[in-house]
Tab-separated table of C-alpha atoms and ligand atoms in Angstrom:
chain	number	residue	atom	x	y	z
A	1	MET	CA	104.534	96.674	75.571
A	2	LYS	CA	108.509	96.530	76.080
A	3	LYS	CA	109.335	97.967	79.276
A	4	GLU	CA	111.991	100.443	79.054
A	5	PRO	CA	114.263	102.113	82.104
A	6	PHE	CA	113.701	105.890	82.363
A	7	VAL	CA	117.516	106.132	83.041
A	8	THR	CA	120.409	104.847	81.455
A	9	LEU	CA	123.057	102.961	82.588
A	10	GLU	CA	125.621	106.201	81.642
A	11	GLN	CA	123.914	108.199	83.987
A	12	LEU	CA	123.560	105.394	86.673
A	13	LYS	CA	127.133	105.084	86.613
A	14	GLU	CA	127.495	108.669	87.066
A	15	ILE	CA	124.809	109.223	89.951
A	16	GLU	CA	126.300	105.889	91.706
A	17	LYS	CA	129.666	108.208	92.300
A	18	THR	CA	127.647	110.342	94.782
A	19	TYR	CA	124.689	108.262	95.754
A	20	PRO	CA	125.382	104.794	96.493
A	21	THR	CA	122.893	102.009	95.585
A	22	PRO	CA	120.288	101.498	96.394
A	23	PHE	CA	117.884	104.276	95.937
A	24	TYR	CA	114.663	105.085	94.375
A	25	LEU	CA	115.059	107.293	91.076
A	26	TYR	CA	111.853	109.402	90.059
A	27	ASP	CA	111.516	110.877	86.768
A	28	GLU	CA	110.633	114.322	86.613
A	29	LYS	CA	109.278	114.384	82.973
A	30	GLY	CA	107.078	111.316	83.033
A	31	ILE	CA	105.351	112.379	86.444
A	32	ARG	CA	104.388	116.222	84.496
A	33	GLU	CA	103.326	114.293	81.269
A	34	ASN	CA	100.682	112.201	83.380
A	35	VAL	CA	99.387	114.841	85.030
A	36	LYS	CA	98.736	117.035	82.022
A	37	ASP	CA	97.268	113.743	80.194
A	38	LEU	CA	94.872	113.482	83.886
A	39	LYS	CA	93.804	117.000	83.546
A	40	GLU	CA	93.088	116.979	80.079
A	41	ALA	CA	90.911	113.763	80.368
A	42	PHE	CA	88.518	115.558	82.870
A	43	SER	CA	88.621	118.798	81.202
A	44	TRP	CA	85.277	118.444	80.859
A	45	ASN	CA	84.415	118.694	84.109
A	46	LYS	CA	84.138	122.373	85.328
A	47	GLY	CA	85.225	121.626	88.821
A	48	TYR	CA	87.677	118.787	88.470
A	49	LYS	CA	90.158	118.021	90.740
A	50	GLU	CA	92.897	115.537	91.752
A	51	TYR	CA	93.632	114.739	94.973
A	52	PHE	CA	96.852	112.934	95.169
A	53	ALA	CA	96.748	109.877	97.507
A	54	VAL	CA	99.953	111.122	99.929
A	55	LYS	CA	100.050	107.564	101.158
A	56	ALA	CA	101.475	106.442	97.853
A	57	THR	CA	104.563	108.751	97.487
A	58	PRO	CA	104.657	110.943	100.740
A	59	ASN	CA	107.711	113.068	98.960
A	60	PRO	CA	107.019	116.548	99.285
A	61	PHE	CA	109.376	117.118	96.423
A	62	LEU	CA	107.025	114.880	94.460
A	63	ILE	CA	104.021	116.290	95.417
A	64	ARG	CA	104.930	119.889	95.085
A	65	ILE	CA	105.536	118.826	91.100
A	66	LEU	CA	101.650	117.857	91.121
A	67	GLN	CA	100.875	121.127	92.968
A	68	GLU	CA	101.755	123.003	90.182
A	69	TYR	CA	99.082	121.525	88.503
A	70	GLY	CA	96.384	122.412	90.432
A	71	CYS	CA	96.314	119.451	92.528
A	72	GLY	CA	95.278	118.894	96.037
A	73	CYS	CA	96.426	116.093	98.428
A	74	ASP	CA	94.588	113.148	100.000
A	75	CYS	CA	95.569	112.432	103.313
A	76	SER	CA	94.707	109.239	105.406
A	77	SER	CA	97.136	110.219	108.649
A	78	MET	CA	98.079	113.018	111.316
A	79	THR	CA	101.715	113.166	109.294
A	80	GLU	CA	100.344	113.238	105.741
A	81	LEU	CA	97.845	116.313	107.053
A	82	MET	CA	101.299	117.826	108.228
A	83	LEU	CA	103.049	117.225	105.291
A	84	SER	CA	100.406	118.743	103.083
A	85	ASN	CA	99.959	121.877	105.109
A	86	GLU	CA	103.815	122.385	105.266
A	87	ILE	CA	104.141	122.250	101.329
A	88	GLY	CA	101.197	124.671	101.312
A	89	VAL	CA	98.391	122.513	100.276
A	90	LYS	CA	95.681	123.908	102.706
A	91	GLY	CA	91.989	124.116	103.299
A	92	GLU	CA	90.069	122.092	101.108
A	93	ASP	CA	92.828	121.484	99.209
A	94	ILE	CA	93.122	118.483	101.427
A	95	MET	CA	90.837	115.592	101.325
A	96	PHE	CA	90.913	113.703	104.785
A	97	SER	CA	89.738	110.308	103.501
A	98	SER	CA	91.110	108.188	106.909
A	99	ASN	CA	89.448	105.220	108.868
A	100	ASP	CA	88.911	104.272	112.042
A	101	THR	CA	90.328	107.708	113.056
A	102	PRO	CA	91.608	108.788	116.185
A	103	ALA	CA	90.416	111.791	117.431
A	104	GLU	CA	93.619	113.775	117.311
A	105	GLU	CA	93.573	113.350	113.397
A	106	PHE	CA	89.799	114.703	113.268
A	107	ALA	CA	90.815	117.583	115.355
A	108	TYR	CA	93.854	118.584	113.455
A	109	ALA	CA	91.943	117.859	109.697
A	110	ALA	CA	89.305	120.443	110.751
A	111	LYS	CA	91.967	123.030	112.076
A	112	LEU	CA	93.540	122.788	108.393
A	113	GLY	CA	89.941	123.203	107.131
A	114	ALA	CA	90.564	120.079	105.445
A	115	ILE	CA	87.525	118.365	103.650
A	116	ILE	CA	86.747	115.399	106.070
A	117	ASN	CA	85.283	112.192	104.395
A	118	LEU	CA	83.671	109.913	107.312
A	119	ASP	CA	84.290	106.218	106.892
A	120	ASP	CA	81.437	105.575	109.294
A	121	TYR	CA	77.969	106.384	110.475
A	122	THR	CA	78.968	106.612	114.231
A	123	HIS	CA	82.123	109.053	113.156
A	124	ILE	CA	79.440	112.089	112.772
A	125	ASP	CA	78.965	112.133	116.813
A	126	PHE	CA	82.361	111.079	117.435
A	127	LEU	CA	83.514	114.159	115.230
A	128	GLU	CA	81.105	116.373	116.618
A	129	ARG	CA	82.068	115.485	120.626
A	130	THR	CA	86.135	116.067	119.245
A	131	ILE	CA	85.853	119.554	117.407
A	132	GLY	CA	82.524	120.510	118.813
A	133	TYR	CA	80.476	121.557	115.322
A	134	ILE	CA	80.041	119.658	111.877
A	135	PRO	CA	81.782	121.446	109.447
A	136	GLU	CA	79.453	122.898	106.094
A	137	THR	CA	81.642	120.809	103.590
A	138	ILE	CA	81.434	117.042	104.466
A	139	SER	CA	81.855	113.989	102.409
A	140	CYS	CA	80.817	110.532	103.477
A	141	ARG	CA	81.941	107.256	102.037
A	142	TYR	CA	79.841	104.685	100.064
A	143	ASN	CA	80.305	100.419	100.363
A	144	PRO	CA	77.594	99.096	98.250
A	145	GLY	CA	78.449	95.256	99.809
A	146	GLY	CA	78.358	92.552	97.168
A	147	VAL	CA	81.258	91.855	94.733
A	148	PHE	CA	82.197	94.518	91.962
A	149	GLN	CA	82.501	92.847	88.840
A	150	ILE	CA	82.843	93.931	84.675
A	151	SER	CA	81.160	91.978	82.481
A	152	ASN	CA	82.206	88.459	84.167
A	153	ASP	CA	85.458	89.337	85.725
A	154	ILE	CA	85.078	89.737	89.789
A	155	MET	CA	87.599	93.111	90.293
A	156	ASP	CA	87.075	93.151	94.235
A	157	ASN	CA	84.609	92.261	97.247
A	158	PRO	CA	83.427	95.450	98.895
A	159	GLY	CA	81.347	93.351	100.974
A	160	ASP	CA	84.349	91.941	102.990
A	161	SER	CA	86.053	95.436	102.703
A	162	LYS	CA	86.136	97.494	106.326
A	163	TYR	CA	85.295	100.746	104.742
A	164	GLY	CA	82.398	102.994	103.726
A	165	MET	CA	78.727	103.506	105.011
A	166	THR	CA	75.777	101.007	103.765
A	167	TYR	CA	73.544	102.706	101.706
A	168	GLU	CA	70.755	103.133	104.631
A	169	GLN	CA	73.542	104.349	106.749
A	170	LEU	CA	74.349	107.271	104.001
A	171	VAL	CA	71.180	108.400	103.841
A	172	ASN	CA	70.432	108.697	107.785
A	173	ALA	CA	74.089	110.405	107.463
A	174	TYR	CA	73.235	112.825	105.127
A	175	LYS	CA	70.023	113.919	107.140
A	176	VAL	CA	71.614	113.952	110.379
A	177	LEU	CA	74.460	115.966	109.269
A	178	MET	CA	72.306	118.287	107.965
A	179	LYS	CA	70.837	118.844	110.911
A	180	LYS	CA	73.942	119.671	112.792
A	181	GLY	CA	74.540	122.594	110.010
A	182	ALA	CA	76.377	120.732	106.942
A	183	LYS	CA	75.570	122.409	103.696
A	184	ARG	CA	77.403	121.123	101.331
A	185	PHE	CA	78.054	117.378	100.805
A	186	GLY	CA	79.933	115.093	99.171
A	187	ILE	CA	80.135	111.050	98.125
A	188	HIS	CA	83.087	108.933	97.858
A	189	ALA	CA	83.776	105.143	97.068
A	190	PHE	CA	86.892	103.095	96.550
A	191	LEU	CA	85.932	99.870	95.103
A	192	ALA	CA	88.734	98.240	93.323
A	193	SER	CA	92.321	98.562	93.358
A	194	ASN	CA	94.958	98.543	90.715
A	195	THR	CA	92.460	98.237	88.190
A	196	VAL	CA	93.957	97.811	84.370
A	197	THR	CA	90.801	98.340	82.334
A	198	ASN	CA	89.078	101.552	81.092
A	199	GLU	CA	86.070	100.339	82.272
A	200	TYR	CA	86.478	100.692	86.383
A	201	TYR	CA	85.997	104.331	86.651
A	202	PRO	CA	83.082	104.639	84.242
A	203	MET	CA	81.343	101.804	86.194
A	204	LEU	CA	82.504	103.311	89.468
A	205	ALA	CA	81.113	106.600	88.441
A	206	ARG	CA	77.431	104.918	87.612
A	207	VAL	CA	77.327	103.271	90.845
A	208	LEU	CA	77.712	106.663	92.687
A	209	PHE	CA	76.452	108.750	90.146
A	210	GLU	CA	72.901	107.115	90.847
A	211	THR	CA	73.561	106.820	94.448
A	212	ALA	CA	73.933	110.737	94.416
A	213	VAL	CA	70.878	110.995	92.662
A	214	ARG	CA	69.156	108.720	94.582
A	215	LEU	CA	70.526	110.537	98.083
A	216	LYS	CA	69.646	113.872	96.664
A	217	GLU	CA	65.639	112.828	96.139
A	218	GLU	CA	65.470	111.272	99.573
A	219	THR	CA	67.266	113.835	101.840
A	220	GLY	CA	67.484	117.105	99.648
A	221	ALA	CA	71.242	117.421	100.391
A	222	ASP	CA	73.123	119.864	98.394
A	223	ILE	CA	75.437	117.078	96.445
A	224	GLN	CA	78.403	119.136	95.180
A	225	PHE	CA	81.154	116.757	94.361
A	226	ILE	CA	81.349	113.250	94.086
A	227	ASN	CA	84.919	111.644	94.802
A	228	LEU	CA	85.905	108.468	92.927
A	229	SER	CA	89.145	108.012	94.641
A	230	GLY	CA	91.737	105.872	93.178
A	231	GLY	CA	91.908	102.613	92.116
A	232	ILE	CA	93.339	103.558	88.432
A	233	GLY	CA	96.216	101.279	88.169
A	234	ILE	CA	99.352	100.294	85.758
A	235	PRO	CA	100.947	97.901	83.913
A	236	TYR	CA	102.948	96.180	86.058
A	237	TYR	CA	103.517	93.113	83.172
A	238	PRO	CA	105.124	93.982	80.240
A	239	ASP	CA	102.162	92.369	78.171
A	240	GLN	CA	99.430	94.176	79.844
A	241	GLU	CA	97.986	97.130	78.065
A	242	PRO	CA	98.591	100.597	80.041
A	243	ASN	CA	94.655	102.419	80.693
A	244	ASP	CA	94.233	105.160	78.060
A	245	ILE	CA	92.974	108.020	80.712
A	246	ARG	CA	91.220	110.024	77.842
A	247	ALA	CA	89.193	106.715	77.440
A	248	ILE	CA	88.703	107.012	80.986
A	249	GLY	CA	87.984	110.473	81.104
A	250	GLU	CA	85.732	110.152	78.443
A	251	GLY	CA	83.597	107.504	79.779
A	252	VAL	CA	83.339	109.090	83.302
A	253	ARG	CA	81.782	111.682	81.249
A	254	ARG	CA	79.253	109.815	79.462
A	255	MET	CA	78.097	108.334	83.109
A	256	TYR	CA	77.773	111.955	83.865
A	257	GLU	CA	75.431	113.049	80.850
A	258	GLU	CA	73.312	109.907	80.963
A	259	VAL	CA	72.890	109.736	84.862
A	260	LEU	CA	73.619	113.331	86.605
A	261	VAL	CA	72.574	115.943	83.965
A	262	PRO	CA	69.440	114.827	83.489
A	263	ALA	CA	68.918	114.836	87.338
A	264	GLY	CA	69.731	118.419	87.293
A	265	MET	CA	72.817	117.928	89.006
A	266	GLY	CA	75.252	119.291	85.884
A	267	ASN	CA	77.102	121.400	88.278
A	268	VAL	CA	78.736	118.513	90.285
A	269	ALA	CA	82.497	118.731	90.444
A	270	ILE	CA	84.242	115.238	89.857
A	271	TYR	CA	87.193	114.665	92.248
A	272	THR	CA	89.730	111.734	91.843
A	273	GLU	CA	92.004	110.605	94.595
A	274	LEU	CA	95.025	108.804	92.571
A	275	GLY	CA	98.020	107.744	93.754
A	276	ARG	CA	99.458	104.666	91.897
A	277	PHE	CA	98.649	106.140	88.515
A	278	MET	CA	100.216	109.321	89.276
A	279	MET	CA	103.731	108.114	90.315
A	280	GLY	CA	103.949	104.032	89.840
A	281	PRO	CA	105.446	104.321	86.634
A	282	TYR	CA	107.487	106.962	87.196
A	283	GLY	CA	109.507	105.858	90.201
A	284	CYS	CA	112.013	102.900	89.950
A	285	LEU	CA	114.580	101.054	92.487
A	286	VAL	CA	117.922	100.920	91.408
A	287	THR	CA	119.817	98.344	93.218
A	288	LYS	CA	123.059	96.114	92.406
A	289	ALA	CA	123.747	92.594	92.265
A	290	ILE	CA	126.336	91.994	95.014
A	291	HIS	CA	126.545	88.029	95.032
A	292	GLU	CA	125.316	84.878	93.039
A	293	LYS	CA	124.868	81.779	94.879
A	294	HIS	CA	124.217	78.310	93.111
A	295	ILE	CA	122.279	75.763	95.350
A	296	HIS	CA	119.140	73.671	94.457
A	297	LYS	CA	118.017	77.004	92.775
A	298	GLU	CA	120.321	79.722	91.039
A	299	TYR	CA	120.037	83.541	93.344
A	300	ILE	CA	121.051	86.712	92.794
A	301	GLY	CA	121.647	88.893	95.938
A	302	CYS	CA	121.162	92.605	95.451
A	303	ASP	CA	121.609	95.138	97.863
A	304	ALA	CA	118.488	96.390	98.324
A	305	CYS	CA	115.869	94.086	100.052
A	306	ALA	CA	111.967	93.846	101.021
A	307	VAL	CA	112.538	97.085	103.335
A	308	ASN	CA	112.758	99.232	100.118
A	309	LEU	CA	110.545	97.607	98.626
A	310	MET	CA	107.653	95.118	100.327
A	311	ARG	CA	104.934	94.338	97.796
A	312	PRO	CA	106.689	91.717	96.400
A	313	ALA	CA	107.056	89.916	99.807
A	314	MET	CA	103.602	91.163	100.771
A	315	TYR	CA	101.478	90.670	97.646
A	316	GLY	CA	103.976	88.423	95.447
A	317	ALA	CA	103.437	91.020	92.914
A	318	TYR	CA	105.176	91.251	89.996
A	319	HIS	CA	107.796	93.951	89.529
A	320	HIS	CA	109.473	94.158	86.098
A	321	ILE	CA	113.503	93.889	86.335
A	322	THR	CA	115.845	94.771	83.743
A	323	VAL	CA	119.725	94.215	84.070
A	324	MET	CA	121.129	97.209	82.679
A	325	GLY	CA	123.414	97.183	79.711
A	326	LYS	CA	122.225	93.653	78.745
A	327	GLU	CA	118.644	94.846	77.447
A	328	ASN	CA	119.464	92.841	74.360
A	329	GLU	CA	120.941	90.058	75.477
A	330	PRO	CA	118.783	86.728	75.846
A	331	CYS	CA	116.978	85.684	79.028
A	332	ASP	CA	118.489	82.459	78.883
A	333	HIS	CA	118.756	82.091	82.983
A	334	ILE	CA	116.154	81.626	85.592
A	335	TYR	CA	117.176	83.307	89.047
A	336	ASP	CA	115.289	84.175	92.232
A	337	VAL	CA	116.288	87.917	92.923
A	338	THR	CA	116.804	88.074	96.445
A	339	GLY	CA	117.401	90.796	99.331
A	340	SER	CA	119.227	89.967	102.883
A	341	LEU	CA	116.352	90.001	105.365
A	342	CYS	CA	116.668	86.736	107.194
A	343	GLU	CA	112.696	85.796	105.652
A	344	ASN	CA	112.660	83.802	102.548
A	345	ASN	CA	109.672	85.986	100.920
A	346	ASP	CA	112.623	88.434	100.692
A	347	LYS	CA	112.529	88.054	96.833
A	348	PHE	CA	112.037	90.811	94.177
A	349	ALA	CA	111.705	87.826	91.474
A	350	ILE	CA	110.889	84.241	91.451
A	351	ASP	CA	111.913	81.818	88.720
A	352	ARG	CA	111.940	85.067	86.667
A	353	LYS	CA	113.801	84.919	83.087
A	354	LEU	CA	116.519	86.967	83.055
A	355	PRO	CA	119.751	87.619	81.075
A	356	LYS	CA	122.835	86.152	83.045
A	357	ILE	CA	123.555	88.387	85.995
A	358	ASP	CA	127.054	89.315	86.742
A	359	LYS	CA	128.180	90.675	90.347
A	360	GLY	CA	128.155	94.714	89.784
A	361	ASP	CA	125.579	94.885	86.910
A	362	PHE	CA	122.649	97.587	87.858
A	363	LEU	CA	119.370	96.251	88.296
A	364	VAL	CA	116.539	98.487	87.622
A	365	ILE	CA	112.954	97.231	89.479
A	366	HIS	CA	110.368	99.108	87.810
A	367	ASP	CA	107.029	100.786	88.574
A	368	THR	CA	107.898	101.505	92.223
A	369	GLY	CA	107.050	105.128	92.304
A	370	ALA	CA	103.726	104.535	94.229
A	371	HIS	CA	103.271	102.396	97.380
A	372	GLY	CA	107.083	101.492	96.820
A	373	PHE	CA	109.341	103.581	99.161
A	374	ALA	CA	106.190	104.511	100.998
A	375	MET	CA	105.372	101.038	102.464
A	376	GLY	CA	109.060	100.372	103.703
A	377	TYR	CA	109.855	99.363	107.120
A	378	ASN	CA	112.791	98.639	109.284
A	379	TYR	CA	113.069	94.765	109.886
A	380	ASN	CA	116.329	93.162	110.562
A	381	GLY	CA	117.451	96.630	111.407
A	382	LYS	CA	117.661	97.632	107.682
A	383	LEU	CA	117.712	101.296	106.694
A	384	LYS	CA	115.864	102.927	103.940
A	385	SER	CA	117.467	104.345	101.004
A	386	ALA	CA	117.490	107.397	99.518
A	387	GLU	CA	115.317	109.019	96.931
A	388	LEU	CA	116.442	110.885	94.326
A	389	LEU	CA	114.860	113.167	91.472
A	390	LEU	CA	115.664	112.841	87.747
A	391	ARG	CA	114.972	116.515	86.418
A	392	GLU	CA	113.985	117.133	83.249
A	393	ASP	CA	117.117	118.900	82.213
A	394	GLY	CA	118.893	115.451	83.206
A	395	ARG	CA	120.277	116.732	86.947
A	396	VAL	CA	119.662	114.611	89.621
A	397	GLN	CA	118.553	116.214	92.873
A	398	ILE	CA	118.468	114.370	96.361
A	399	ILE	CA	114.855	114.582	97.710
A	400	ARG	CA	115.281	112.076	100.790
A	401	ARG	CA	118.443	111.177	101.851
A	402	ALA	CA	119.332	107.600	103.101
A	403	GLU	CA	118.586	106.631	106.691
A	404	THR	CA	121.603	106.502	109.050
A	405	PRO	CA	122.055	104.260	111.965
A	406	LYS	CA	121.550	107.279	114.226
A	407	ASP	CA	117.873	107.523	112.733
A	408	TYR	CA	117.349	103.638	113.324
A	409	PHE	CA	118.535	104.233	116.913
A	410	ALA	CA	116.983	107.757	117.508
A	411	THR	CA	114.079	106.307	119.490
A	412	PHE	CA	116.110	105.043	121.992
A	413	ASP	CA	117.112	108.808	122.871
A	414	CYS	CA	115.117	107.995	126.172
A	415	PHE	CA	117.757	105.868	127.153
A	416	ASP	CA	120.914	107.624	128.087
A	417	ILE	CA	123.055	104.204	128.013
A	418	LEU	CA	122.885	104.829	124.161
A	419	LYS	CA	123.787	108.174	124.029
A	420	GLY	CA	127.567	107.597	123.253
A	421	LEU	CA	126.219	105.141	120.621
A	422	VAL	CA	124.349	107.441	118.202
A	423	ASP	CA	126.498	110.157	118.625
B	501	PLP	C1	95.018	104.125	98.748
B	501	PLP	C2	93.794	105.283	98.510
B	501	PLP	C3	93.759	106.098	97.251
B	501	PLP	C4	94.973	105.449	96.362
B	501	PLP	O1	94.520	104.553	95.760
B	501	PLP	P1	95.842	104.184	94.659
B	501	PLP	O2	95.170	102.875	94.140
B	501	PLP	O3	96.960	104.578	94.844
B	501	PLP	O4	94.967	104.994	93.218
B	501	PLP	C5	92.850	106.652	97.340
B	501	PLP	N1	91.998	107.061	98.064
B	501	PLP	C6	92.172	106.624	99.431
B	501	PLP	C7	90.930	106.789	100.300
B	501	PLP	C8	92.915	105.379	99.717
B	501	PLP	O5	93.071	104.847	100.721
């Protein structure tokens, strides 16, 4: 499939007059259409709820859009909990799926009335000691070990992952939690990331549904929800076939009918904690070519760097690039597209075939709406960009301003000597 930006060159030229590059741009229309499709795909399940994985795109303006469609928040830290609470996502509309959790984060999650998803057996005691009781609604995270595969394709390696409990631990956890006052149970697992296949969720559903049936038989626990977590991916490459959320919802429904309904568990709610699927395609990083360099290879230097988008440097991830205004020109040049960090892996693309790029060209780096801005850091003292929302009516709204040097130096405020510098 041809990847086309959701913004035009003319719009970018207009935006640039107010907001200089680099910046993140999000597509309100795309976000809305996608969340509607997701809800529709799971509408067969009465209790269905998406808890948006806040870590993917922790911007309150964007999460508010999802909130209009009844989405909750999946949080993994104190600040994510604070953000959710601040925008009015409260109580059991918050899922707290953390790991290696600090005591104060459990305490705050409990104070907000969030559903706590325990990552480990030992966290039962830790939680009880921290807050003084065990909540009536509680969830446990499962790790089946081994490798997770579909046909002959190994999708991921749960046996190597730090998350969740073994089956034996789950059984004991449920028993102990019941003794300590828990009444309503959930089960959760995240077994593969960025899956671009309609089969992942139904396969995961089978694993979790069968586990839930066994757990109920062995412990008598009242299992009220099954959380399929994240992992539905997006096609970063133009030749990848996108997931069909209707087919995924239907696949999960079939497993539900096959496994849960005959076990008398036809009232169980399905929860999801999608991040990438909700926002990934509906955000892009907009940057400008500011240098070209001809040495042993051809380099295009742009005004964004890995601080703005770390995935290529960190994972070697592919992000498609459109040179705006040159969509129909032949890709007859081979470039490394770089940022300015003193770090040779600061490259958005390596040996990429692109049209001839001139200084001043806008580059749109696609599919950065999730795990993009959020992963940013401040290496080399580089500052994070603004985030902008392209509204459905074509207007542009700033939803996070760019960092300034004052932000960067703010944590030195304990040193009086810097006062003059930052004011
Ligand atoms: C990261 C994460 C998610 C979201 O993952 P995506 O790949 O963005 O869908 C969901 N749940 C948990 C517990 C996570 O850590």
